[in-house]
Amino acid sequence: MDSEKALELVKHGATLLFLDVPQHTLVGIDTQIFAVGPAFKGIKMIPPGIHFVFYSSSTRDGKEFSPTIGFFVDVGPSQVIVRKWNQQDEWLAKVSEEEEERYSQAVRSLEFDKHLGPYNLSQYGEWKHLSNYITKDVVEKFEPVGGEITVTYESAILKGGPKTAMERALDAQMKKSKFAASSTEQPKGNRFYYTTIPRIIKHKGMSGQELTSMNLDKTQLLESLLSKEYKDSEDLLLGELQFSFVAFLMGQSLESFMQWKSLVSLLLGCIDAPFHTRSQLFTNFIKVIYHQLKYGLQKESNGPEMGIHALLDDSWLASDSFLHLLCKDFFALVEETSVVDGDLLSWIRKFKELLENRLGWEFQKKSASDGIYFEEDDEYAPVVEMLDESHGEYMDMST
């Protein structure tokens, strides 16, 4: 990149100015992580829009890290966000409006430029795949009081002792963290404003058969939630799905993982909606979860002891995990359905291949007539019929 183009990006992009951050602290934005050195004072050239900023304080030798603290920001062109390190509590505190304005002018005058690490624009596309439904309204609707996301506020989830590898690792970090020890005024209860997703549907006056049917097919529950909780906005539901995943993956929030799991379980538990009433929603949902797992299952770690790559509990990726069982049933449902939207089927294929290739999961039937994959000359292959745009695009999978 030539110097003129770089200067243009510096001036147009947003800047995070982080003052007095100790060496070895890990600072991240979106899918990128920086290890703080003696000259580091923040990040420049950040594209306008929604981003997730997170950091983890370190011991002096840089070998152990406190639980991650993160927050979403919605930045405009040339905006400067200023935070100063609070040594006692090991967190980035806001500064006064007067200080922020003074430092912002200094940043725009390029006084800090050589101390700012550039946002890696080649990774921006990856972040957009993880956040394209996260808007300012989504953040304001679901974020916790104060905006900070950290597992140190979620001790109630670990009540009774940590049970999984991820919970044990986070519990150990929390006990070492100065931030956790000094935060005496931690909010209690559910800090996020996530949508409540019922696990079991109960309605008075319904017969046992009707209740069983509703719990087997979550379509009616999905419709009810879309109407009452999401004001009929499919994008808002997908925004919550992305918000909870980012808060879980980058912010190490167990509560957010549980919400992500509830939303995935709801959607993959629908039988009628994907093929009749909500094909577009499910196409977009499969795209979202495809990119989430594609990123989350990357082999390389983003940094030492940082992020969920270091703490991910393998149990949810095992062949008997909730995700595997839900996907197995969902893929079987697709096989049995006579007509499936073409775009939806295309993304289901990609999603299935990702799980098979990255995790070694097996979904193939033992018989020759697998409904999703056929050899071109297979006599069992379905008839594929593409309808014109006026009728929508469908694939006829009836044999």
Short mmCIF file of C-alpha atoms in Angstrom, two decimals:
data_model
loop_
_atom_site.label_atom_id
_atom_site.label_comp_id
_atom_site.label_asym_id
_atom_site.label_seq_id
_atom_site.Cartn_x
_atom_site.Cartn_y
_atom_site.Cartn_z
CA MET A 1 0.00 0.00 0.00
CA ASP A 2 1.45 3.36 -1.00
CA SER A 3 1.86 6.11 1.58
CA GLU A 4 -0.89 8.32 0.09
CA LYS A 5 -3.47 5.51 0.28
CA ALA A 6 -2.37 4.62 3.82
CA LEU A 7 -2.70 8.24 4.95
CA GLU A 8 -6.21 8.39 3.47
CA LEU A 9 -7.20 5.25 5.40
CA VAL A 10 -5.68 6.63 8.60
CA LYS A 11 -7.67 9.85 8.29
CA HIS A 12 -10.95 8.23 7.22
CA GLY A 13 -10.80 5.23 9.54
CA ALA A 14 -11.63 5.24 13.24
CA THR A 15 -8.98 4.97 15.95
CA LEU A 16 -8.82 3.25 19.33
CA LEU A 17 -6.35 5.13 21.55
CA PHE A 18 -5.42 3.02 24.58
CA LEU A 19 -3.13 4.78 27.05
CA ASP A 20 -0.78 3.28 29.65
CA VAL A 21 -1.60 -0.35 28.77
CA PRO A 22 1.04 -2.67 30.31
CA GLN A 23 3.30 -4.76 28.11
CA HIS A 24 2.12 -8.33 27.33
CA THR A 25 -1.55 -7.31 27.60
CA LEU A 26 -3.52 -8.79 24.72
CA VAL A 27 -5.79 -6.38 22.87
CA GLY A 28 -8.17 -7.53 20.17
CA ILE A 29 -10.64 -6.09 17.71
CA ASP A 30 -12.98 -8.35 15.73
CA THR A 31 -10.85 -11.30 14.53
CA GLN A 32 -7.49 -9.59 15.18
CA ILE A 33 -5.27 -9.63 18.26
CA PHE A 34 -2.31 -7.43 19.23
CA ALA A 35 0.26 -8.18 21.94
CA VAL A 36 1.11 -4.90 23.64
CA GLY A 37 4.73 -3.85 23.33
CA PRO A 38 6.52 -0.80 24.76
CA ALA A 39 5.35 1.51 21.92
CA PHE A 40 1.74 0.27 21.50
CA LYS A 41 -0.98 2.87 22.07
CA GLY A 42 -3.89 1.53 20.07
CA ILE A 43 -5.29 0.64 16.65
CA LYS A 44 -5.88 2.84 13.58
CA MET A 45 -7.53 2.52 10.14
CA ILE A 46 -10.66 0.86 11.56
CA PRO A 47 -13.52 0.75 9.02
CA PRO A 48 -16.66 2.61 10.15
CA GLY A 49 -19.39 0.40 11.60
CA ILE A 50 -19.86 -2.19 14.35
CA HIS A 51 -16.79 -3.78 15.96
CA PHE A 52 -16.04 -5.86 19.03
CA VAL A 53 -13.07 -4.76 21.16
CA PHE A 54 -11.62 -7.06 23.81
CA TYR A 55 -8.53 -7.35 25.99
CA SER A 56 -6.91 -9.53 28.61
CA SER A 57 -4.37 -8.40 31.20
CA SER A 58 -1.23 -10.43 31.75
CA THR A 59 1.20 -11.36 34.46
CA ARG A 60 4.57 -9.61 34.20
CA ASP A 61 6.13 -12.54 32.37
CA GLY A 62 3.28 -12.63 29.86
CA LYS A 63 2.46 -16.28 30.52
CA GLU A 64 -0.90 -16.06 32.29
CA PHE A 65 -3.93 -13.95 31.44
CA SER A 66 -7.02 -12.69 33.21
CA PRO A 67 -10.51 -13.32 31.81
CA THR A 68 -11.31 -11.29 28.73
CA ILE A 69 -13.21 -8.00 28.97
CA GLY A 70 -14.97 -6.87 25.80
CA PHE A 71 -17.43 -4.34 24.44
CA PHE A 72 -19.11 -3.48 21.14
CA VAL A 73 -18.51 -0.12 19.49
CA ASP A 74 -20.23 1.58 16.56
CA VAL A 75 -17.63 3.93 15.10
CA GLY A 76 -17.98 6.65 12.50
CA PRO A 77 -15.39 7.92 10.01
CA SER A 78 -12.39 9.54 11.72
CA GLN A 79 -13.86 8.89 15.18
CA VAL A 80 -11.41 8.44 18.07
CA ILE A 81 -12.27 6.36 21.13
CA VAL A 82 -9.97 7.00 24.09
CA ARG A 83 -9.49 4.67 27.04
CA LYS A 84 -6.87 4.78 29.82
CA TRP A 85 -5.57 1.77 31.74
CA ASN A 86 -6.70 1.49 35.37
CA GLN A 87 -3.80 -0.33 37.04
CA GLN A 88 -5.67 -1.30 40.19
CA ASP A 89 -8.61 -2.98 38.46
CA GLU A 90 -6.78 -4.01 35.26
CA TRP A 91 -9.30 -2.53 32.86
CA LEU A 92 -9.59 0.21 30.26
CA ALA A 93 -11.52 3.12 31.78
CA LYS A 94 -13.23 5.95 29.92
CA VAL A 95 -11.71 9.43 30.19
CA SER A 96 -13.45 12.77 30.64
CA GLU A 97 -14.98 14.50 27.60
CA GLU A 98 -12.32 17.18 27.82
CA GLU A 99 -9.50 14.62 27.80
CA GLU A 100 -11.12 12.66 24.97
CA GLU A 101 -11.38 15.77 22.81
CA ARG A 102 -7.77 16.75 23.51
CA TYR A 103 -6.45 13.28 22.70
CA SER A 104 -8.70 13.01 19.63
CA GLN A 105 -7.19 16.20 18.20
CA ALA A 106 -3.71 14.80 18.82
CA VAL A 107 -4.64 11.57 17.00
CA ARG A 108 -6.03 13.50 14.02
CA SER A 109 -2.82 15.52 13.94
CA LEU A 110 -0.97 12.18 13.64
CA GLU A 111 0.92 12.74 16.92
CA PHE A 112 0.26 9.12 17.95
CA ASP A 113 0.45 7.60 14.48
CA LYS A 114 3.71 5.67 14.92
CA HIS A 115 2.34 4.10 18.11
CA LEU A 116 -0.85 2.76 16.51
CA GLY A 117 -1.13 -0.68 14.97
CA PRO A 118 -3.07 -0.80 11.67
CA TYR A 119 -6.36 -2.68 11.41
CA ASN A 120 -5.73 -5.58 9.02
CA LEU A 121 -8.21 -4.82 6.25
CA SER A 122 -7.66 -8.25 4.67
CA GLN A 123 -9.50 -9.74 7.67
CA TYR A 124 -12.40 -7.29 7.53
CA GLY A 125 -14.44 -9.53 5.22
CA GLU A 126 -14.21 -12.35 7.76
CA TRP A 127 -15.53 -10.02 10.49
CA LYS A 128 -18.41 -8.87 8.26
CA HIS A 129 -19.50 -12.50 7.82
CA LEU A 130 -19.69 -12.77 11.62
CA SER A 131 -21.47 -9.46 12.20
CA ASN A 132 -23.52 -8.41 9.16
CA TYR A 133 -26.77 -8.54 11.19
CA ILE A 134 -25.33 -6.77 14.26
CA THR A 135 -26.52 -3.17 14.17
CA LYS A 136 -26.39 -0.39 16.73
CA ASP A 137 -29.99 -1.26 17.68
CA VAL A 138 -29.04 -4.92 18.17
CA VAL A 139 -26.15 -3.98 20.45
CA GLU A 140 -28.29 -1.61 22.50
CA LYS A 141 -31.06 -4.20 22.83
CA PHE A 142 -28.95 -7.12 24.05
CA GLU A 143 -25.76 -5.74 25.64
CA PRO A 144 -25.38 -5.79 29.45
CA VAL A 145 -25.66 -2.70 31.64
CA GLY A 146 -22.56 -0.58 31.06
CA GLY A 147 -21.74 -2.46 27.86
CA GLU A 148 -18.87 -4.53 29.28
CA ILE A 149 -18.87 -8.26 28.62
CA THR A 150 -16.82 -10.48 30.91
CA VAL A 151 -17.28 -13.87 32.51
CA THR A 152 -16.28 -12.40 35.88
CA TYR A 153 -19.85 -11.08 36.08
CA GLU A 154 -21.26 -14.55 35.42
CA SER A 155 -20.23 -16.36 38.59
CA ALA A 156 -23.82 -17.54 39.10
CA ILE A 157 -23.46 -19.72 36.00
CA LEU A 158 -20.54 -21.54 37.66
CA LYS A 159 -22.44 -21.95 40.91
CA GLY A 160 -22.04 -25.45 42.28
CA GLY A 161 -18.61 -25.81 40.70
CA PRO A 162 -17.41 -25.73 37.11
CA LYS A 163 -18.34 -28.84 35.12
CA THR A 164 -16.72 -28.57 31.70
CA ALA A 165 -13.14 -27.95 30.63
CA MET A 166 -14.05 -24.42 29.48
CA GLU A 167 -15.78 -23.62 32.78
CA ARG A 168 -12.84 -24.98 34.80
CA ALA A 169 -10.35 -22.89 32.81
CA LEU A 170 -12.46 -19.76 33.20
CA ASP A 171 -12.97 -20.45 36.90
CA ALA A 172 -9.20 -20.71 37.40
CA GLN A 173 -8.68 -17.42 35.57
CA MET A 174 -11.36 -15.69 37.61
CA LYS A 175 -9.69 -16.70 40.88
CA LYS A 176 -6.38 -15.19 39.73
CA SER A 177 -7.86 -12.02 38.30
CA LYS A 178 -7.32 -8.74 40.19
CA PHE A 179 -10.27 -7.38 38.25
CA ALA A 180 -12.58 -10.06 39.64
CA ALA A 181 -11.27 -9.60 43.17
CA SER A 182 -11.64 -5.82 43.14
CA SER A 183 -15.06 -5.69 41.48
CA THR A 184 -17.15 -5.67 44.61
CA GLU A 185 -20.19 -4.10 42.97
CA GLN A 186 -20.81 -6.77 40.39
CA PRO A 187 -24.33 -6.77 38.99
CA LYS A 188 -26.36 -9.79 40.00
CA GLY A 189 -28.49 -12.05 37.89
CA ASN A 190 -28.82 -11.97 34.12
CA ARG A 191 -26.64 -9.11 32.89
CA PHE A 192 -27.60 -9.48 29.24
CA TYR A 193 -31.02 -8.68 27.83
CA TYR A 194 -31.29 -11.83 25.75
CA THR A 195 -34.60 -13.16 24.50
CA THR A 196 -36.00 -15.94 26.65
CA ILE A 197 -36.28 -19.11 24.54
CA PRO A 198 -38.49 -21.75 26.24
CA ARG A 199 -36.99 -25.23 26.15
CA ILE A 200 -40.33 -26.90 26.69
CA ILE A 201 -43.59 -25.47 25.38
CA LYS A 202 -46.54 -25.65 27.77
CA HIS A 203 -50.03 -24.32 27.15
CA LYS A 204 -53.12 -24.78 29.30
CA GLY A 205 -56.01 -26.48 27.60
CA MET A 206 -53.86 -28.26 25.02
CA SER A 207 -54.02 -32.01 24.66
CA GLY A 208 -50.94 -34.12 25.25
CA GLN A 209 -50.77 -34.91 21.53
CA GLU A 210 -50.84 -31.21 20.60
CA LEU A 211 -48.11 -30.37 23.13
CA THR A 212 -45.96 -33.24 21.88
CA SER A 213 -46.39 -32.03 18.30
CA MET A 214 -45.44 -28.45 19.24
CA ASN A 215 -42.33 -29.61 21.08
CA LEU A 216 -41.27 -31.84 18.21
CA ASP A 217 -41.66 -29.04 15.66
CA LYS A 218 -40.52 -25.66 16.97
CA THR A 219 -42.13 -23.78 14.06
CA GLN A 220 -45.04 -22.46 16.14
CA LEU A 221 -42.66 -21.35 18.90
CA LEU A 222 -40.48 -19.60 16.30
CA GLU A 223 -43.50 -17.78 14.87
CA SER A 224 -44.64 -16.74 18.35
CA LEU A 225 -41.18 -15.39 19.27
CA LEU A 226 -40.80 -13.55 15.95
CA SER A 227 -44.14 -11.87 16.52
CA LYS A 228 -43.84 -11.02 20.22
CA GLU A 229 -40.11 -10.63 20.89
CA TYR A 230 -38.62 -9.63 17.54
CA LYS A 231 -41.49 -7.48 16.19
CA ASP A 232 -41.59 -9.70 13.09
CA SER A 233 -37.97 -8.89 12.26
CA GLU A 234 -36.01 -11.94 11.10
CA ASP A 235 -32.89 -9.80 10.93
CA LEU A 236 -33.19 -8.99 14.65
CA LEU A 237 -33.24 -12.69 15.51
CA LEU A 238 -30.16 -13.26 13.34
CA GLY A 239 -28.56 -10.22 14.95
CA GLU A 240 -29.02 -11.79 18.39
CA LEU A 241 -27.56 -15.04 17.07
CA GLN A 242 -24.44 -13.19 15.86
CA PHE A 243 -24.22 -10.96 18.93
CA SER A 244 -24.29 -13.94 21.31
CA PHE A 245 -21.72 -15.85 19.24
CA VAL A 246 -19.25 -12.94 19.19
CA ALA A 247 -19.76 -12.32 22.93
CA PHE A 248 -19.10 -16.03 23.49
CA LEU A 249 -16.20 -16.52 21.09
CA MET A 250 -14.27 -13.26 21.57
CA GLY A 251 -15.70 -12.23 24.95
CA GLN A 252 -15.59 -15.69 26.63
CA SER A 253 -19.14 -15.24 27.94
CA LEU A 254 -20.72 -18.51 29.04
CA GLU A 255 -24.13 -16.89 29.24
CA SER A 256 -23.76 -15.89 25.59
CA PHE A 257 -22.80 -19.44 24.60
CA MET A 258 -25.97 -20.70 26.28
CA GLN A 259 -28.06 -18.14 24.37
CA TRP A 260 -26.39 -19.05 21.08
CA LYS A 261 -27.11 -22.71 21.82
CA SER A 262 -30.78 -21.92 22.59
CA LEU A 263 -31.22 -20.01 19.33
CA VAL A 264 -29.52 -22.71 17.25
CA SER A 265 -31.62 -25.38 18.97
CA LEU A 266 -34.79 -23.40 18.24
CA LEU A 267 -34.05 -22.97 14.55
CA LEU A 268 -32.72 -26.46 13.88
CA GLY A 269 -35.72 -27.81 15.78
CA CYS A 270 -38.20 -26.45 13.22
CA ILE A 271 -39.74 -28.92 10.78
CA ASP A 272 -42.26 -26.88 8.79
CA ALA A 273 -40.71 -23.38 8.75
CA PRO A 274 -37.54 -24.11 6.71
CA PHE A 275 -39.45 -25.45 3.71
CA HIS A 276 -42.76 -23.61 3.74
CA THR A 277 -43.11 -20.37 5.71
CA ARG A 278 -39.55 -19.20 6.44
CA SER A 279 -37.24 -20.47 3.68
CA GLN A 280 -35.42 -17.12 3.37
CA LEU A 281 -34.85 -16.94 7.14
CA PHE A 282 -33.38 -20.43 7.14
CA THR A 283 -31.16 -19.70 4.15
CA ASN A 284 -29.77 -16.70 6.03
CA PHE A 285 -29.51 -18.71 9.26
CA ILE A 286 -27.50 -21.48 7.60
CA LYS A 287 -25.20 -18.82 6.09
CA VAL A 288 -24.69 -17.29 9.54
CA ILE A 289 -23.92 -20.53 11.37
CA TYR A 290 -21.73 -21.70 8.48
CA HIS A 291 -19.48 -18.65 8.80
CA GLN A 292 -19.53 -18.84 12.60
CA LEU A 293 -18.30 -22.41 12.67
CA LYS A 294 -15.93 -21.89 9.75
CA TYR A 295 -14.18 -19.22 11.80
CA GLY A 296 -14.57 -20.89 15.20
CA LEU A 297 -13.11 -24.18 13.98
CA GLN A 298 -9.91 -22.69 12.59
CA LYS A 299 -6.94 -24.71 13.78
CA GLU A 300 -4.60 -21.80 14.38
CA SER A 301 -4.86 -19.91 17.65
CA ASN A 302 -5.32 -16.15 17.56
CA GLY A 303 -2.92 -15.61 20.42
CA PRO A 304 -1.49 -17.21 23.55
CA GLU A 305 -4.21 -18.17 26.01
CA MET A 306 -6.55 -15.70 24.32
CA GLY A 307 -10.10 -16.15 23.23
CA ILE A 308 -12.19 -19.26 23.01
CA HIS A 309 -9.50 -20.97 20.92
CA ALA A 310 -7.65 -21.56 24.19
CA LEU A 311 -10.72 -22.38 26.28
CA LEU A 312 -13.16 -24.08 23.93
CA ASP A 313 -14.73 -27.08 25.56
CA ASP A 314 -14.48 -29.95 23.08
CA SER A 315 -17.65 -31.58 24.42
CA TRP A 316 -19.92 -29.39 22.27
CA LEU A 317 -18.00 -30.46 19.17
CA ALA A 318 -18.12 -34.18 19.97
CA SER A 319 -20.17 -36.59 17.87
CA ASP A 320 -22.74 -36.87 20.65
CA SER A 321 -23.01 -33.10 21.19
CA PHE A 322 -26.24 -31.13 20.93
CA LEU A 323 -25.06 -29.58 17.65
CA HIS A 324 -24.26 -32.91 15.99
CA LEU A 325 -27.58 -34.43 17.03
CA LEU A 326 -29.56 -31.39 15.85
CA CYS A 327 -27.72 -31.26 12.53
CA LYS A 328 -28.19 -34.98 11.97
CA ASP A 329 -31.96 -34.67 12.42
CA PHE A 330 -32.10 -31.50 10.31
CA PHE A 331 -30.17 -33.04 7.42
CA ALA A 332 -32.39 -36.15 7.58
CA LEU A 333 -35.42 -33.85 7.40
CA VAL A 334 -34.02 -32.22 4.27
CA GLU A 335 -33.58 -35.64 2.68
CA GLU A 336 -37.20 -36.53 3.35
CA THR A 337 -38.62 -33.24 2.04
CA SER A 338 -39.86 -33.32 -1.54
CA VAL A 339 -39.30 -29.65 -2.39
CA VAL A 340 -36.50 -27.48 -0.94
CA ASP A 341 -35.62 -23.90 -1.87
CA GLY A 342 -32.57 -24.04 -4.14
CA ASP A 343 -30.53 -21.40 -2.30
CA LEU A 344 -31.30 -23.02 1.04
CA LEU A 345 -30.27 -26.45 -0.24
CA SER A 346 -27.02 -25.05 -1.62
CA TRP A 347 -26.05 -23.57 1.78
CA ILE A 348 -27.12 -26.72 3.64
CA ARG A 349 -24.72 -28.68 1.42
CA LYS A 350 -21.88 -26.27 2.22
CA PHE A 351 -22.67 -26.41 5.93
CA LYS A 352 -22.77 -30.20 5.94
CA GLU A 353 -19.46 -30.42 4.09
CA LEU A 354 -17.86 -28.05 6.61
CA LEU A 355 -18.92 -30.23 9.55
CA GLU A 356 -17.79 -33.40 7.81
CA ASN A 357 -14.43 -31.99 6.75
CA ARG A 358 -13.51 -29.99 9.87
CA LEU A 359 -14.98 -32.25 12.55
CA GLY A 360 -15.13 -35.63 10.85
CA TRP A 361 -18.84 -35.87 11.62
CA GLU A 362 -20.74 -38.44 9.58
CA PHE A 363 -24.26 -37.80 8.36
CA GLN A 364 -24.36 -40.14 5.37
CA LYS A 365 -26.92 -42.88 5.36
CA LYS A 366 -25.51 -46.36 4.95
CA SER A 367 -27.78 -46.92 1.92
CA ALA A 368 -26.89 -45.75 -1.56
CA SER A 369 -29.72 -43.22 -1.72
CA ASP A 370 -28.52 -40.33 0.39
CA GLY A 371 -30.87 -37.47 -0.34
CA ILE A 372 -28.32 -34.66 -0.25
CA TYR A 373 -25.38 -36.19 -2.08
CA PHE A 374 -25.65 -38.25 -5.27
CA GLU A 375 -23.25 -39.20 -8.00
CA GLU A 376 -24.23 -37.66 -11.32
CA ASP A 377 -25.11 -41.02 -12.84
CA ASP A 378 -26.79 -42.38 -9.72
CA GLU A 379 -30.16 -43.94 -10.62
CA TYR A 380 -31.49 -42.81 -7.22
CA ALA A 381 -30.66 -39.16 -7.86
CA PRO A 382 -33.59 -36.77 -7.43
CA VAL A 383 -35.09 -34.75 -10.21
CA VAL A 384 -33.71 -31.21 -9.93
CA GLU A 385 -36.14 -28.64 -11.23
CA MET A 386 -35.30 -24.95 -11.31
CA LEU A 387 -38.41 -22.76 -11.54
CA ASP A 388 -38.40 -19.26 -13.01
CA GLU A 389 -37.94 -16.27 -10.70
CA SER A 390 -41.62 -15.37 -10.69
CA HIS A 391 -42.31 -18.56 -8.77
CA GLY A 392 -39.12 -18.53 -6.72
CA GLU A 393 -36.20 -20.93 -7.08
CA TYR A 394 -36.75 -24.48 -5.91
CA MET A 395 -35.16 -27.86 -6.25
CA ASP A 396 -37.50 -30.81 -6.58
CA MET A 397 -35.92 -33.64 -4.60
CA SER A 398 -38.65 -36.21 -5.11
CA THR A 399 -37.41 -39.46 -6.64
#
